[in-house]
Short mmCIF file of C-alpha atoms and ligand atoms in Angstrom, two decimals:
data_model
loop_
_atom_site.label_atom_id
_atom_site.label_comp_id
_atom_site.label_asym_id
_atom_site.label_seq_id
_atom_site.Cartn_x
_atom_site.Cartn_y
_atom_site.Cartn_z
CA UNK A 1 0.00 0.00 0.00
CA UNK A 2 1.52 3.82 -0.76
CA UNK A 3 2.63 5.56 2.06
CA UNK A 4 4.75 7.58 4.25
CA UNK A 5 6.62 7.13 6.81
CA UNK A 6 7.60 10.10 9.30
CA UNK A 7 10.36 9.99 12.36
CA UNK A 8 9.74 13.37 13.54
CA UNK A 9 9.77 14.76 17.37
CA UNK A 10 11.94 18.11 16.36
CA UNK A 11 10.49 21.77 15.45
CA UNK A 12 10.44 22.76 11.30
CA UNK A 13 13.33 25.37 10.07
CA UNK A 14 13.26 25.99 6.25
CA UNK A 15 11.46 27.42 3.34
CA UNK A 16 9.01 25.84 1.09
CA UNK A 17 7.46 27.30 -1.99
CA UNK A 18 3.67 27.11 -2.20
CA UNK A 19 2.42 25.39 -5.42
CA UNK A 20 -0.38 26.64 -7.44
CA UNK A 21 -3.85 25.84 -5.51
CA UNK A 22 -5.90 23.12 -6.75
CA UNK A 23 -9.20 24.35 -6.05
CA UNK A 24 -8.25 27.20 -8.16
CA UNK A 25 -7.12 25.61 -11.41
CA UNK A 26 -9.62 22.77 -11.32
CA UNK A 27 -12.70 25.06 -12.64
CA UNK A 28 -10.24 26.73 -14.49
CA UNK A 29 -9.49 23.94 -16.53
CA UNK A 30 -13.21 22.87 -16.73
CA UNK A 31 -13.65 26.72 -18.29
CA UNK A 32 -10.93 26.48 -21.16
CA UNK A 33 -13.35 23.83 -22.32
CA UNK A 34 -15.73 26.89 -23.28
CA UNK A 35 -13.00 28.44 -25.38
CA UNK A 36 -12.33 27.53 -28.71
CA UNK A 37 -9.14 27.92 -29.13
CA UNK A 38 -5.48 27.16 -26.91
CA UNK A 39 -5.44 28.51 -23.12
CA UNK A 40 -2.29 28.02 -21.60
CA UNK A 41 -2.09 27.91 -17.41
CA UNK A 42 0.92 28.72 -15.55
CA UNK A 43 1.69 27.60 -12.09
CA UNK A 44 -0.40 24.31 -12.07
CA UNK A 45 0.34 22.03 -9.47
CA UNK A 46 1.11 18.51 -10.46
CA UNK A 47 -1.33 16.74 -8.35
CA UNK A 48 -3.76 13.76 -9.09
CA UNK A 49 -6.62 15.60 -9.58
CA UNK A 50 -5.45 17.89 -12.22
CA UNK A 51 -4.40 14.51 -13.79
CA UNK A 52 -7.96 13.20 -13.40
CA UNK A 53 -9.21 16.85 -14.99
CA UNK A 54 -6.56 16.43 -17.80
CA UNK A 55 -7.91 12.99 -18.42
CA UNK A 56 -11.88 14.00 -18.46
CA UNK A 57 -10.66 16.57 -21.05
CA UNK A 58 -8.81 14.30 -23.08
CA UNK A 59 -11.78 11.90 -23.26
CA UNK A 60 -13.93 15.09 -23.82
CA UNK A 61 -11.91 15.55 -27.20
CA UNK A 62 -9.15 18.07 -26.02
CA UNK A 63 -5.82 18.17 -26.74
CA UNK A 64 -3.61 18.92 -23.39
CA UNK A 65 0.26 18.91 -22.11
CA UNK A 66 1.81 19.47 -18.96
CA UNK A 67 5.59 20.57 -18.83
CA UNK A 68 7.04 21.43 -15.91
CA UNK A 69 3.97 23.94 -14.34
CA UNK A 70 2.41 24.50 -17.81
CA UNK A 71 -0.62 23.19 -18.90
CA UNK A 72 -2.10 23.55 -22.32
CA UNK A 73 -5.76 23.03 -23.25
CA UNK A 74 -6.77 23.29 -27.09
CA UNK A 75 -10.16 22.69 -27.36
CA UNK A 76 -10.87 23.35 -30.85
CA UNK A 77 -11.73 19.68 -31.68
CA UNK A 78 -13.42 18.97 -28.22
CA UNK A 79 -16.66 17.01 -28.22
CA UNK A 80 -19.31 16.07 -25.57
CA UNK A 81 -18.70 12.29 -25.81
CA UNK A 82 -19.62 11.41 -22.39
CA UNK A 83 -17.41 10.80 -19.40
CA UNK A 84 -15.70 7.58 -18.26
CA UNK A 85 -17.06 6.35 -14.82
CA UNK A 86 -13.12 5.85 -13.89
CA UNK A 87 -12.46 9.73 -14.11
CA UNK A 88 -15.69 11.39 -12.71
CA UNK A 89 -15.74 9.19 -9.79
CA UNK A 90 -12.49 9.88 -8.96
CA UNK A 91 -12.62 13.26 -8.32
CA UNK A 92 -15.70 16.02 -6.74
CA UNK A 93 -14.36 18.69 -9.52
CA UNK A 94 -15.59 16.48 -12.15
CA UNK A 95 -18.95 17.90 -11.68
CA UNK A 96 -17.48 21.02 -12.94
CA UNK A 97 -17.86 20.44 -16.06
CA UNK A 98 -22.10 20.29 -15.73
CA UNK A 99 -21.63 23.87 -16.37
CA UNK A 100 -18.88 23.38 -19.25
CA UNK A 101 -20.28 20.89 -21.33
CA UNK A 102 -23.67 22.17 -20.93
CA UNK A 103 -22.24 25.79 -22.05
CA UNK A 104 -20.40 24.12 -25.02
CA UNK A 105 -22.32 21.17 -26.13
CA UNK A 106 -25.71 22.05 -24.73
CA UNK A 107 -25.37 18.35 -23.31
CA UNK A 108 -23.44 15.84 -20.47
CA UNK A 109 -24.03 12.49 -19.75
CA UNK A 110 -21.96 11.53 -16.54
CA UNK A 111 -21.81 9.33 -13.22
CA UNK A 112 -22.41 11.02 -10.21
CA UNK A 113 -19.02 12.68 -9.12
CA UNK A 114 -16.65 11.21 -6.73
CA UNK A 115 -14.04 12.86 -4.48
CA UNK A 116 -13.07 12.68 -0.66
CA UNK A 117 -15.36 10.91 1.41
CA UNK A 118 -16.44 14.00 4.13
CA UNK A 119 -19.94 14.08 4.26
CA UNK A 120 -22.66 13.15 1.59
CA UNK A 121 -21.75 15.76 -0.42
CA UNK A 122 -25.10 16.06 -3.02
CA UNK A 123 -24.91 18.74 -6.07
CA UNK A 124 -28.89 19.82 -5.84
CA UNK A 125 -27.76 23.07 -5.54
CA UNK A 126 -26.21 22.65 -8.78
CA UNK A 127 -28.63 21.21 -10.20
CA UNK A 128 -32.05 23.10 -9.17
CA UNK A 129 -29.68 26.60 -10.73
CA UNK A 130 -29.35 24.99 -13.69
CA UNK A 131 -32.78 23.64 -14.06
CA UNK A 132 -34.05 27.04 -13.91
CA UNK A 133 -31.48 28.44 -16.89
CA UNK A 134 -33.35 25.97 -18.77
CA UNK A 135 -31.69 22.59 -18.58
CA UNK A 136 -33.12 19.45 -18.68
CA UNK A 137 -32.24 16.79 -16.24
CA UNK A 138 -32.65 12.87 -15.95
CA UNK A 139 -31.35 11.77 -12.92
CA UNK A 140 -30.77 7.42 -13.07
CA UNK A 141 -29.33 5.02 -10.00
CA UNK A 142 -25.61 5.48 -11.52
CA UNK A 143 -25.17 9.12 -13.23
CA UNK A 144 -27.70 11.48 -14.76
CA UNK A 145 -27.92 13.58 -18.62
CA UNK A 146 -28.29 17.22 -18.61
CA UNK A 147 -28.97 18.81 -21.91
CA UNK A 148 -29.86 22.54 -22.43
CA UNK A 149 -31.07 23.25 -26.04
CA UNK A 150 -30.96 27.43 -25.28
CA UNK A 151 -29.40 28.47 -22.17
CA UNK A 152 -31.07 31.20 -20.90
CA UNK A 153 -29.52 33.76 -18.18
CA UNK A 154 -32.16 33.88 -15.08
CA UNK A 155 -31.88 35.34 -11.15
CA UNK A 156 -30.79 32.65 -8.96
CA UNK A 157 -30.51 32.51 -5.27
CA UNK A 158 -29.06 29.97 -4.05
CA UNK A 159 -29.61 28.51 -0.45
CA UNK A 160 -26.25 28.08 0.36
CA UNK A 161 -23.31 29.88 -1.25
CA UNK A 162 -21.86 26.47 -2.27
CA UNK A 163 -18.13 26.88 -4.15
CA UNK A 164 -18.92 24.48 -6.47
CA UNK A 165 -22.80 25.53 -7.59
CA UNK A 166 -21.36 29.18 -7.79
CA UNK A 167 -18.30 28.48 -10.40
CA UNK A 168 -21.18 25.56 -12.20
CA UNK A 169 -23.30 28.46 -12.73
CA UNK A 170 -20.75 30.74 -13.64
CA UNK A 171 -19.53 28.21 -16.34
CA UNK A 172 -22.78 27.95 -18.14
CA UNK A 173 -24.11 31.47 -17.56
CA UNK A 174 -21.14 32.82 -19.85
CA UNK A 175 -22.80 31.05 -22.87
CA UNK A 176 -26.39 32.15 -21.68
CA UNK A 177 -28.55 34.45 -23.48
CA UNK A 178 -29.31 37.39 -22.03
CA UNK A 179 -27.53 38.26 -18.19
CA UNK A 180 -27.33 35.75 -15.14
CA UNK A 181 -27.88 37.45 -11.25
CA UNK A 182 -26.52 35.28 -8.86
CA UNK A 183 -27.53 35.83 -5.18
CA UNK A 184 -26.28 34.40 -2.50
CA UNK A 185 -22.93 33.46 -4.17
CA UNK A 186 -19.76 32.11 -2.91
CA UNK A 187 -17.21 35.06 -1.78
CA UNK A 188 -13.94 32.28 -2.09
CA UNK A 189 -10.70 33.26 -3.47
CA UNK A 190 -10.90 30.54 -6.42
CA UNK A 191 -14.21 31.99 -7.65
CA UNK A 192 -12.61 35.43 -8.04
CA UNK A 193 -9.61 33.69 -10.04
CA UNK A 194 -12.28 31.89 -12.45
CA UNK A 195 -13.72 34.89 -13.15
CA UNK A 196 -10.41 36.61 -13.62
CA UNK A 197 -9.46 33.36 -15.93
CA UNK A 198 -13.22 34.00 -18.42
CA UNK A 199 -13.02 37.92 -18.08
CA UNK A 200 -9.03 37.81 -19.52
CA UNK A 201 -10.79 35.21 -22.56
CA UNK A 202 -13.66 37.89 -22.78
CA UNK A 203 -16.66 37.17 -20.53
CA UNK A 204 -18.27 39.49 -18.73
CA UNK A 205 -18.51 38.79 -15.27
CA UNK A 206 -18.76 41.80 -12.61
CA UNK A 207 -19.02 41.35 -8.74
CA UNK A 208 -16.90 38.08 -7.82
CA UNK A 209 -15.47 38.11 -4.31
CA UNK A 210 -18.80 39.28 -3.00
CA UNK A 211 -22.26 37.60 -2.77
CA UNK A 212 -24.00 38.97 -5.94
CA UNK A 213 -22.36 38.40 -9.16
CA UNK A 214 -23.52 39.40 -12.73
CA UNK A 215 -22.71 37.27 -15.81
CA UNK A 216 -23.55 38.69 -19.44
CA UNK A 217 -23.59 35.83 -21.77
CA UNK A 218 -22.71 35.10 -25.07
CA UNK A 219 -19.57 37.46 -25.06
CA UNK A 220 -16.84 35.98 -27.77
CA UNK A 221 -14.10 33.75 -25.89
CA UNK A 222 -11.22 33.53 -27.08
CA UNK A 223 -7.65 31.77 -25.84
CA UNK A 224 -5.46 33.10 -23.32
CA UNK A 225 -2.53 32.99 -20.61
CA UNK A 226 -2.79 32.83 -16.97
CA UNK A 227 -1.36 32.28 -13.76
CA UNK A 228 -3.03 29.91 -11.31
CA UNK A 229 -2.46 32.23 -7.58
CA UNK A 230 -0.54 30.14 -4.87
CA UNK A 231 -2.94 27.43 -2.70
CA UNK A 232 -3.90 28.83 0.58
CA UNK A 233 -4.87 25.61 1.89
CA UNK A 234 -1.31 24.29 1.51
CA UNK A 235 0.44 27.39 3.10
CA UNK A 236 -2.12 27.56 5.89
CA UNK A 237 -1.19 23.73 6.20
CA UNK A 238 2.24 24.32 6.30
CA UNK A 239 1.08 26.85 9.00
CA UNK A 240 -0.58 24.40 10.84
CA UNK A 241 2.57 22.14 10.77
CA UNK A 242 4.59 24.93 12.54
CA UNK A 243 2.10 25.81 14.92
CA UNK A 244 2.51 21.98 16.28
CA UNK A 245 6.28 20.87 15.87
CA UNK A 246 7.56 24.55 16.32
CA UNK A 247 10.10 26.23 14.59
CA UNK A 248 10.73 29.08 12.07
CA UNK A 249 9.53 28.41 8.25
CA UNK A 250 9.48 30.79 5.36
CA UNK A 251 6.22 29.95 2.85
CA UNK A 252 7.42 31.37 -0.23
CA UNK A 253 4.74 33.20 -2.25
CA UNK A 254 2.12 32.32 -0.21
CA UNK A 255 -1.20 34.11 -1.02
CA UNK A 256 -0.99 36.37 2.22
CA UNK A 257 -4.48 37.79 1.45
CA UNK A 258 -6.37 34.86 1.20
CA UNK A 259 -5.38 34.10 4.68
CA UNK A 260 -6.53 36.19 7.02
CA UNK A 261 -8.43 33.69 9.37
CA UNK A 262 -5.49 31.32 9.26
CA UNK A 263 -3.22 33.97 10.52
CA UNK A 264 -5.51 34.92 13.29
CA UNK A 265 -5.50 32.05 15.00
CA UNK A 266 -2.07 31.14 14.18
CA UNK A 267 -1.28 34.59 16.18
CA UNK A 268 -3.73 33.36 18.87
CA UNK A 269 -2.17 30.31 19.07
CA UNK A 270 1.47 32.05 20.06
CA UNK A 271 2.90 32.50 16.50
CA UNK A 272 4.83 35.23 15.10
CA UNK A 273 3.56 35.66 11.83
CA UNK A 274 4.90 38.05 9.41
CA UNK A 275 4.49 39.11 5.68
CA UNK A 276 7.88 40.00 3.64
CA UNK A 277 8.05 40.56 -0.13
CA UNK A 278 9.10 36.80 -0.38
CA UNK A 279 5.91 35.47 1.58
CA UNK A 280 4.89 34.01 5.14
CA UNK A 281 7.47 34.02 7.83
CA UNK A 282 6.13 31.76 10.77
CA UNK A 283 7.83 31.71 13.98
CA UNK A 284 6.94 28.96 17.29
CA UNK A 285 9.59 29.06 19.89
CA UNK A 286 6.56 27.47 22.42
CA UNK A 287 3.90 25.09 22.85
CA UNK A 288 0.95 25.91 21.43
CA UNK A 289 -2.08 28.03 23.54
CA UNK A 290 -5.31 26.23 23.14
CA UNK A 291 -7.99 27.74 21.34
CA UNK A 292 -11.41 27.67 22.67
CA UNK A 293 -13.77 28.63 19.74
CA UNK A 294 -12.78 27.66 16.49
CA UNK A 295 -15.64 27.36 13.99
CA UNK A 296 -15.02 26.41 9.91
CA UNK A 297 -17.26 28.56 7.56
CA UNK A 298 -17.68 29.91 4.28
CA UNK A 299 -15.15 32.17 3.27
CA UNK A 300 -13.50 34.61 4.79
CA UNK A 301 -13.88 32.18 7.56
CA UNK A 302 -11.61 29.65 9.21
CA UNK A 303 -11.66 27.12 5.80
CA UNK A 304 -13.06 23.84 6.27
CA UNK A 305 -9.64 22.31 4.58
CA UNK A 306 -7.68 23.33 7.42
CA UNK A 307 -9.43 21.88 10.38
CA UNK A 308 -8.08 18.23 10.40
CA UNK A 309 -4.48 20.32 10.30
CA UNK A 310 -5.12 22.33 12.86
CA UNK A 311 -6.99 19.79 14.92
CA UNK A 312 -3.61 18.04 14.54
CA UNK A 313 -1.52 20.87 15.82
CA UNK A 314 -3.89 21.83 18.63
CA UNK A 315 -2.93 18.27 20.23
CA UNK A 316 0.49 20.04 21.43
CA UNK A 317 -1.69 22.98 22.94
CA UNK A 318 -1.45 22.47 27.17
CA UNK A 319 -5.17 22.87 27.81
CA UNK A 320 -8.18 22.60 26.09
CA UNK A 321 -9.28 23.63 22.21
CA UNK A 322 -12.82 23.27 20.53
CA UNK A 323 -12.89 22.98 17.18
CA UNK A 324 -16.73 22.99 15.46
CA UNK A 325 -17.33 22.40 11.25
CA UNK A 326 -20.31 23.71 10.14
CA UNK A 327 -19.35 22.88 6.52
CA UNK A 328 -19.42 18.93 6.06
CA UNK A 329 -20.76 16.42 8.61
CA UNK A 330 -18.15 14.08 8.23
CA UNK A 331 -14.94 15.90 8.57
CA UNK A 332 -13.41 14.42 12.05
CA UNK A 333 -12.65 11.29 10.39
CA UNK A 334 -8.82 11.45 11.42
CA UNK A 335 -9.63 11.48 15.00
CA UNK A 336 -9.68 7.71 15.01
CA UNK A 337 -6.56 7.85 13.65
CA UNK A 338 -4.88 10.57 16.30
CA UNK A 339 -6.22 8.88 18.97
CA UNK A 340 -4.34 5.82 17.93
CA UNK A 341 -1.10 8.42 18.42
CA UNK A 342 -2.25 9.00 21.92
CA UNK A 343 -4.52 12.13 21.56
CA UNK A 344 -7.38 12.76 23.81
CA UNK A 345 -9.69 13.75 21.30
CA UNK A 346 -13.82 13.91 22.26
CA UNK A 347 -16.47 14.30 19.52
CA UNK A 348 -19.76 16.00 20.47
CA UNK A 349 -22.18 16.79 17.43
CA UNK A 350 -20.06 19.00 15.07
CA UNK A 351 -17.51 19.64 17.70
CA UNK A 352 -14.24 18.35 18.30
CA UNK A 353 -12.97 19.06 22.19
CA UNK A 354 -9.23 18.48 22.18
CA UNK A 355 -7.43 18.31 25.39
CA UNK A 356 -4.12 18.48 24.31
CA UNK A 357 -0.39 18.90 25.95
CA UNK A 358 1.45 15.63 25.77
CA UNK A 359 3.12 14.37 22.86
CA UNK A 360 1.56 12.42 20.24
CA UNK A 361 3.62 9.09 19.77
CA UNK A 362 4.37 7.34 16.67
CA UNK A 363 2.04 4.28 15.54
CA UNK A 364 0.89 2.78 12.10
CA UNK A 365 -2.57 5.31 10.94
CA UNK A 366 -4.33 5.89 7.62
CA UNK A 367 -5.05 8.88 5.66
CA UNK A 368 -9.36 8.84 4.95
CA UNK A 369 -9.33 11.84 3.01
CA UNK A 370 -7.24 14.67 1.58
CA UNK A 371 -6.65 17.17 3.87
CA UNK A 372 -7.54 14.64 7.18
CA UNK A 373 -4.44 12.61 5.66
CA UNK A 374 -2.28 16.18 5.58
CA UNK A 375 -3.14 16.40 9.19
CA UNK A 376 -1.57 12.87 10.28
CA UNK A 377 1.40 13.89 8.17
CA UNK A 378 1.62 16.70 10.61
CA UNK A 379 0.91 15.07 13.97
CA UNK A 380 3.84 12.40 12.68
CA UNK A 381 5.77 15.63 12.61
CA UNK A 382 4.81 16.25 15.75
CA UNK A 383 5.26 13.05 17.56
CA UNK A 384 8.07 10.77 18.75
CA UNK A 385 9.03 7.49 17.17
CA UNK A 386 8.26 6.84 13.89
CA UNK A 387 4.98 7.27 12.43
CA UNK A 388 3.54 5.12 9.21
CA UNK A 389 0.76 6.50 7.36
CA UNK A 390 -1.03 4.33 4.56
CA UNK A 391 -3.33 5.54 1.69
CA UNK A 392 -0.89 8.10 0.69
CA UNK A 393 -2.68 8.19 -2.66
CA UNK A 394 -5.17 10.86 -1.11
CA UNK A 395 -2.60 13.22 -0.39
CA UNK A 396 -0.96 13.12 -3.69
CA UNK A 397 -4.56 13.95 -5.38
CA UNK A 398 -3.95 18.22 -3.33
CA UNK A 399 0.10 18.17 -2.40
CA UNK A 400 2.51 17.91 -5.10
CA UNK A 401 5.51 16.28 -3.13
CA UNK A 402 4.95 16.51 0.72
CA UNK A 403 7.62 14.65 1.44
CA UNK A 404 9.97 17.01 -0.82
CA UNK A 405 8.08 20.00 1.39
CA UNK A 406 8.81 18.51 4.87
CA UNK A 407 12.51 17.85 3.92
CA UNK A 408 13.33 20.93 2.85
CA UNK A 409 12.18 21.99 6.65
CA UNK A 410 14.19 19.31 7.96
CA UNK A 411 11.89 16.84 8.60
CA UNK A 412 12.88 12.51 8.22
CA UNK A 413 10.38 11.88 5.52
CA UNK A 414 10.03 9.45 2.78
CA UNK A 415 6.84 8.57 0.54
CA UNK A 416 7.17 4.52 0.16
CA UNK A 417 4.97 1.73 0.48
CA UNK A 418 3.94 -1.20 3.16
CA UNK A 419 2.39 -4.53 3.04
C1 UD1 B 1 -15.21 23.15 -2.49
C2 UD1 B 1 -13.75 22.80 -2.37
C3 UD1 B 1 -13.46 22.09 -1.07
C4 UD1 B 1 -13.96 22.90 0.09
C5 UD1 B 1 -15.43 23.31 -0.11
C6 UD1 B 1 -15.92 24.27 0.96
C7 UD1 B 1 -13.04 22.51 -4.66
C8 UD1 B 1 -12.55 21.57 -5.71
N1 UD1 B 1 -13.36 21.95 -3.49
O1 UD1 B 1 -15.93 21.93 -2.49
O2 UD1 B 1 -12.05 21.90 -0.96
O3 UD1 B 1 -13.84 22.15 1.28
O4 UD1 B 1 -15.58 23.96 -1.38
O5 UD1 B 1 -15.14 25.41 1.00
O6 UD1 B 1 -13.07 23.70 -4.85
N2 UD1 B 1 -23.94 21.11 -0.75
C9 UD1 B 1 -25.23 20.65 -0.91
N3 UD1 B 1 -25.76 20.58 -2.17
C10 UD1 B 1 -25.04 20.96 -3.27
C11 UD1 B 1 -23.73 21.45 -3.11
C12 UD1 B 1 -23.18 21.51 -1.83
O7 UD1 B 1 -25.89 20.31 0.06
O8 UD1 B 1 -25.59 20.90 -4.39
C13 UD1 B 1 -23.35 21.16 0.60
C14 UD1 B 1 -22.17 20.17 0.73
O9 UD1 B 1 -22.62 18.88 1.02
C15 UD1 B 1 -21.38 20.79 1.86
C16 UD1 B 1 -21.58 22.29 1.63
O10 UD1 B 1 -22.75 22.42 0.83
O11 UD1 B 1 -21.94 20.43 3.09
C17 UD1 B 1 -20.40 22.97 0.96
O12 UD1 B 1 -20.22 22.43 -0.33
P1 UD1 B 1 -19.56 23.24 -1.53
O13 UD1 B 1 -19.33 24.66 -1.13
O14 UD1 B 1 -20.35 22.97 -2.75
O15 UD1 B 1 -18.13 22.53 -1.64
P2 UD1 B 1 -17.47 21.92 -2.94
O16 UD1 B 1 -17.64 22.83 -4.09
O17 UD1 B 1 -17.84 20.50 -3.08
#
């Protein structure tokens, strides 16, 4: 089985360079499918799911490479042949392209999307908007087909400013007649870089970053260049990381704006935290304080992403730390797997009471999801002896190389594999 295996006990000194964020790029790549012609994206992480993207365009009749950071997407020749089970199950983004295909074929025929397993995760949102801009939909036990034969822009409010219903609704309202409202949007940092991404190829989209955003559709797209922003779930992880092992790391380029909430409670916490031209200095010399109220929420909130790391680093804190998600209902699943490393770790409801102080130890865990396996990796950081942790694969699909990461801040880490 993949995995990797941690000896760690000392505090983090080094830099690390932030990749390009996933969450970002992944609807960005589902929108170059709406342009007919070659979009070429800097600063794209290699992760597994932009290989499972690259591969649902491929199959959608795309031509793409990836060099080094650069992806290119022609789409000139694309068709809406419909997806393989093997790539939209593998990944939540795949849904992105509802709004895509729909925009450039008028038509998708798909499973149900996959992803990490935190919470039931549905996509009515998704689909009641798009119902109402005039699509058609057939939902069956194993997928569903969507067709649109005239898109037509609409007001929509949605019921919860979901990330992924906001940039699906984005996506098709660009090839909508007439203009799309959208109420009750989401204000995230990756749906002000899509809309950067389609107003750069021509759209006309005014208002993202807040909670009412106006699409005009039917504006000529045409190809482009552009730069995915750094991922503030990785720095803010990286955060996390210092926060419990201690120590002094620089995150190079890290998107310092996008991280406000992290910061705060990093500086609650006992950090130093400081912004230089190069990016995020992060200094622990102590223990960490506990925290008492720490809630996940919709952006500019404490993200959802970075509560298994922080949960994680809050195990060092002498005292007690609540934690509460209000975002998925099925987010504590690495508390299992910290209590195996000696962590004395309660769950009431939606709230995780830590009561943390003494040192995690080493034992054999496994990652359940993406960013709950990124926390392990940090409370192996954290802890004495040597610490084993299987289904790497679900780390690989948001971190480039975190074994590469943690070694450049000193840490004894290697990605291998175990019986
Ligand atoms: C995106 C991010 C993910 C992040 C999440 C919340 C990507 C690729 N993933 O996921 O990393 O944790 O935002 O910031 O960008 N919901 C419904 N019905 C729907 C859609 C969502 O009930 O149709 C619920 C979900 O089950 C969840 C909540 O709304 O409880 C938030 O989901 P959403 O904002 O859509 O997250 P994603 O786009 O899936």
């Amino acid at each position: 089985m993949d995995a990797i295996c941690v000896r760690g006990g000392n505090p983090l000194f080094g830099e690390v360079r932030i990749q390009g964020s996933k969450n970002a790029v992944l609807p960005i790549m589902a929108a170059a499918l709406l342009i007919n012609d070659i979009c070429i994206i800097e600063n794209c992480p290699r992760i597994t799911d932009v290989e499972y993207m690259k591969l649902l365009l491929s199959e959608a009749g795309c031509f793409v490479s990836h060099s080094d950071r650069k992806l290119v997407i022609d789409a000139r020749c694309a068709t809406g042949e419909r997806m393989s089970k093997e790539a939209v199950t593998g990944m939540r983004s795949s849904i992105m392209l509802l709004g895509a295909m729909l925009g450039r074929f008028g038509k998708i025929s798909s499973s149900y999307p996959g992803g990490c397993v935190i919470g039931k995760r549905p996509i009515d949102i998704h689909i009641r908007a798009l119902k109402k801009m005039g699509v058609r939909v057939r939902e069956e036990a194993d997928g569903f087909t969507a067709k649109a034969s005239h898109l037509k822009g609409c007001i929509l409010n949605l019921p919860f400013p979901s990330v992924g219903a906001t940039e699906n609704v984005i996506l098709a309202a660009v090839k909508a007649e007439g203009d799309t409202y959208l109420y009750n949007a989401a204000k995230e940092p990756e749906i002000v870089s899509l809309c950067a991404f389609l107003n750069k190829a021509g759209a006309q989209i005014t208002g993202a970053g807040s909670d009412r955003i106006k699409i005009t559709g039917q504006k000529p797209l045409h190809g482009i260049t552009y730069r995915v922003p750094a991922d503030r779930i990785v720095a803010g992880t990286y955060v996390c990381a210092v926060l419990g092992a201690g120590g002094h790391v620089l995150l190079r380029d890290a998107p310092y704006g996008e991280m406000e909430s992290m910061v705060r409670i990093a500086t609650l916490a006992g950090a130093e935290v400081a912004w230089s031209g190069e990016g995020l200095s992060v200094l622990m010399e102590q223990k960490p304080r506990p925290i008492a109220n720490v809630k996940t929420a919709v952006y500019p909130g404490f993200p959802t992403d970075l509560q298994s790391p922080l949960l994680a680093a809050l195990t060092a804190a002498e005292g007690v730390s609540v934690l509460e998600e209000t975002i998925f209902e099925d987010r504590f699943r690495i508390v299992g797997e910290l209590q195996k490393m000696g962590a004395d770790i309660r769950i009431e409801g939606q709230k995780a009471i830590v009561k943390g102080g003494s040192r995690l130890r080493g034992a054999c865990v496994s990652a359940g999801e993406l960013r709950g396996g990124a926390g392990l990796v940090i409370a192996g950081c954290m802890a004495d002896q040597e610490t084993v942790i299987t289904n790497r694969h679900f780390i690989d699909r948001g971190y480039e190389d975190i074994c590469r990461d943690y070694q450049n801040l000193g840490v004894n880490i290697v990605a291998g594999k175990t019986e």
